[in-house]
mmCIF file of C-alpha atoms in Angstrom:
data_model
loop_
_atom_site.group_PDB
_atom_site.id
_atom_site.type_symbol
_atom_site.label_atom_id
_atom_site.label_comp_id
_atom_site.label_asym_id
_atom_site.label_seq_id
_atom_site.Cartn_x
_atom_site.Cartn_y
_atom_site.Cartn_z
ATOM 1 C CA UNK A 1 46.003 21.838 -23.914
ATOM 2 C CA UNK A 2 42.565 20.837 -25.180
ATOM 3 C CA UNK A 3 43.124 17.178 -24.362
ATOM 4 C CA UNK A 4 44.443 18.098 -20.915
ATOM 5 C CA UNK A 5 41.279 20.118 -20.325
ATOM 6 C CA UNK A 6 39.301 16.995 -21.201
ATOM 7 C CA UNK A 7 41.149 15.008 -18.534
ATOM 8 C CA UNK A 8 43.913 13.327 -20.524
ATOM 9 C CA UNK A 9 47.176 13.364 -18.627
ATOM 10 C CA UNK A 10 49.494 11.633 -21.080
ATOM 11 C CA UNK A 11 50.446 11.886 -24.725
ATOM 12 C CA UNK A 12 48.528 9.880 -27.295
ATOM 13 C CA UNK A 13 49.715 8.169 -30.447
ATOM 14 C CA UNK A 14 48.296 9.683 -33.627
ATOM 15 C CA UNK A 15 48.174 7.503 -36.707
ATOM 16 C CA UNK A 16 48.054 8.432 -40.387
ATOM 17 C CA UNK A 17 44.255 8.748 -40.216
ATOM 18 C CA UNK A 18 44.710 12.075 -38.369
ATOM 19 C CA UNK A 19 46.543 13.718 -41.282
ATOM 20 C CA UNK A 20 43.459 15.547 -42.672
ATOM 21 C CA UNK A 21 42.777 17.090 -39.262
ATOM 22 C CA UNK A 22 46.418 18.152 -38.891
ATOM 23 C CA UNK A 23 46.352 19.754 -42.355
ATOM 24 C CA UNK A 24 43.137 21.608 -41.463
ATOM 25 C CA UNK A 25 44.708 22.889 -38.242
ATOM 26 C CA UNK A 26 47.771 24.052 -40.166
ATOM 27 C CA UNK A 27 45.600 26.011 -42.589
ATOM 28 C CA UNK A 28 43.759 27.541 -39.652
ATOM 29 C CA UNK A 29 46.996 29.328 -38.756
ATOM 30 C CA UNK A 30 45.614 32.363 -40.569
ATOM 31 C CA UNK A 31 43.028 32.701 -37.796
ATOM 32 C CA UNK A 32 45.636 33.243 -35.063
ATOM 33 C CA UNK A 33 45.082 36.457 -33.220
ATOM 34 C CA UNK A 34 41.677 37.085 -34.762
ATOM 35 C CA UNK A 35 38.265 36.831 -33.149
ATOM 36 C CA UNK A 36 37.755 33.554 -35.021
ATOM 37 C CA UNK A 37 40.743 31.879 -33.332
ATOM 38 C CA UNK A 38 39.204 28.930 -31.434
ATOM 39 C CA UNK A 39 42.292 28.495 -29.245
ATOM 40 C CA UNK A 40 42.637 32.203 -28.481
ATOM 41 C CA UNK A 41 39.950 32.061 -25.825
ATOM 42 C CA UNK A 42 41.993 29.767 -23.588
ATOM 43 C CA UNK A 43 43.092 31.218 -20.254
ATOM 44 C CA UNK A 44 46.781 30.923 -21.132
ATOM 45 C CA UNK A 45 46.328 32.740 -24.463
ATOM 46 C CA UNK A 46 44.482 35.578 -22.730
ATOM 47 C CA UNK A 47 47.276 35.721 -20.164
ATOM 48 C CA UNK A 48 49.871 35.937 -22.950
ATOM 49 C CA UNK A 49 48.042 38.843 -24.587
ATOM 50 C CA UNK A 50 47.724 40.627 -21.235
ATOM 51 C CA UNK A 51 51.436 40.155 -20.566
ATOM 52 C CA UNK A 52 52.347 41.732 -23.905
ATOM 53 C CA UNK A 53 50.228 44.795 -23.132
ATOM 54 C CA UNK A 54 51.702 45.030 -19.625
ATOM 55 C CA UNK A 55 55.238 44.737 -21.004
ATOM 56 C CA UNK A 56 54.690 47.626 -23.395
ATOM 57 C CA UNK A 57 53.479 49.772 -20.507
ATOM 58 C CA UNK A 58 56.507 48.809 -18.413
ATOM 59 C CA UNK A 59 58.947 49.589 -21.230
ATOM 60 C CA UNK A 60 57.344 53.009 -21.690
ATOM 61 C CA UNK A 61 57.715 53.679 -17.968
ATOM 62 C CA UNK A 62 61.329 52.511 -18.029
ATOM 63 C CA UNK A 63 62.017 54.792 -20.985
ATOM 64 C CA UNK A 64 60.539 57.825 -19.223
ATOM 65 C CA UNK A 65 62.737 57.350 -16.149
ATOM 66 C CA UNK A 66 65.893 56.106 -17.877
ATOM 67 C CA UNK A 67 69.217 57.685 -16.969
ATOM 68 C CA UNK A 68 72.799 56.557 -17.418
ATOM 69 C CA UNK A 69 72.951 55.594 -13.740
ATOM 70 C CA UNK A 70 69.913 53.285 -13.812
ATOM 71 C CA UNK A 71 70.449 51.722 -17.238
ATOM 72 C CA UNK A 72 71.547 48.341 -15.836
ATOM 73 C CA UNK A 73 68.460 48.181 -13.616
ATOM 74 C CA UNK A 74 66.245 49.045 -16.586
ATOM 75 C CA UNK A 75 67.766 46.198 -18.571
ATOM 76 C CA UNK A 76 67.219 43.814 -15.642
ATOM 77 C CA UNK A 77 63.578 44.864 -15.317
ATOM 78 C CA UNK A 78 63.000 44.674 -19.067
ATOM 79 C CA UNK A 79 64.370 41.117 -19.111
ATOM 80 C CA UNK A 80 62.064 39.851 -16.335
ATOM 81 C CA UNK A 81 59.527 38.413 -18.824
ATOM 82 C CA UNK A 82 62.134 35.809 -19.765
ATOM 83 C CA UNK A 83 61.052 33.819 -16.706
ATOM 84 C CA UNK A 84 57.567 33.313 -18.171
ATOM 85 C CA UNK A 85 58.197 30.052 -19.976
ATOM 86 C CA UNK A 86 56.669 26.627 -20.136
ATOM 87 C CA UNK A 87 53.301 25.146 -20.922
ATOM 88 C CA UNK A 88 49.936 25.859 -19.362
ATOM 89 C CA UNK A 89 50.196 25.542 -15.571
ATOM 90 C CA UNK A 90 53.889 26.382 -15.495
ATOM 91 C CA UNK A 91 53.369 29.491 -17.593
ATOM 92 C CA UNK A 92 50.553 30.687 -15.332
ATOM 93 C CA UNK A 93 52.682 30.110 -12.225
ATOM 94 C CA UNK A 94 55.703 31.851 -13.721
ATOM 95 C CA UNK A 95 53.566 34.768 -14.895
ATOM 96 C CA UNK A 96 52.487 35.272 -11.282
ATOM 97 C CA UNK A 97 56.145 35.169 -10.204
ATOM 98 C CA UNK A 98 57.010 37.685 -12.944
ATOM 99 C CA UNK A 99 54.275 40.057 -11.876
ATOM 100 C CA UNK A 100 55.393 39.854 -8.258
ATOM 101 C CA UNK A 101 59.049 40.531 -9.136
ATOM 102 C CA UNK A 102 58.034 43.327 -11.489
ATOM 103 C CA UNK A 103 55.927 45.034 -8.843
ATOM 104 C CA UNK A 104 58.831 44.906 -6.419
ATOM 105 C CA UNK A 105 61.339 46.145 -9.006
ATOM 106 C CA UNK A 106 59.166 49.081 -10.061
ATOM 107 C CA UNK A 107 58.567 50.356 -6.513
ATOM 108 C CA UNK A 108 61.767 52.399 -6.705
ATOM 109 C CA UNK A 109 61.585 53.290 -10.394
ATOM 110 C CA UNK A 110 60.746 56.921 -11.181
ATOM 111 C CA UNK A 111 57.221 57.556 -12.460
#
């Protein structure tokens, strides 16, 4: 994603000289999800965090209105996030599709 943001549109070949940088990135895994995460500020990462929060809200709403007659619909709505897959641009596009489908599906769901 960083290279794409810099204008590179194809994969690059990394030689053995990049090993120290790769090891440093691997050790930086501990920073994931913290304020020190340098990649966490990317638009897609913010979108992912927003989607998680939205999903929790939706599941709570589904739980409040759940009955035996609407169980199948609740399962269908709860599985909508499965369409949000892919990298960068695709994920953003599919998140918009998810939000649109979710809005439509929840119009008839009890508050």
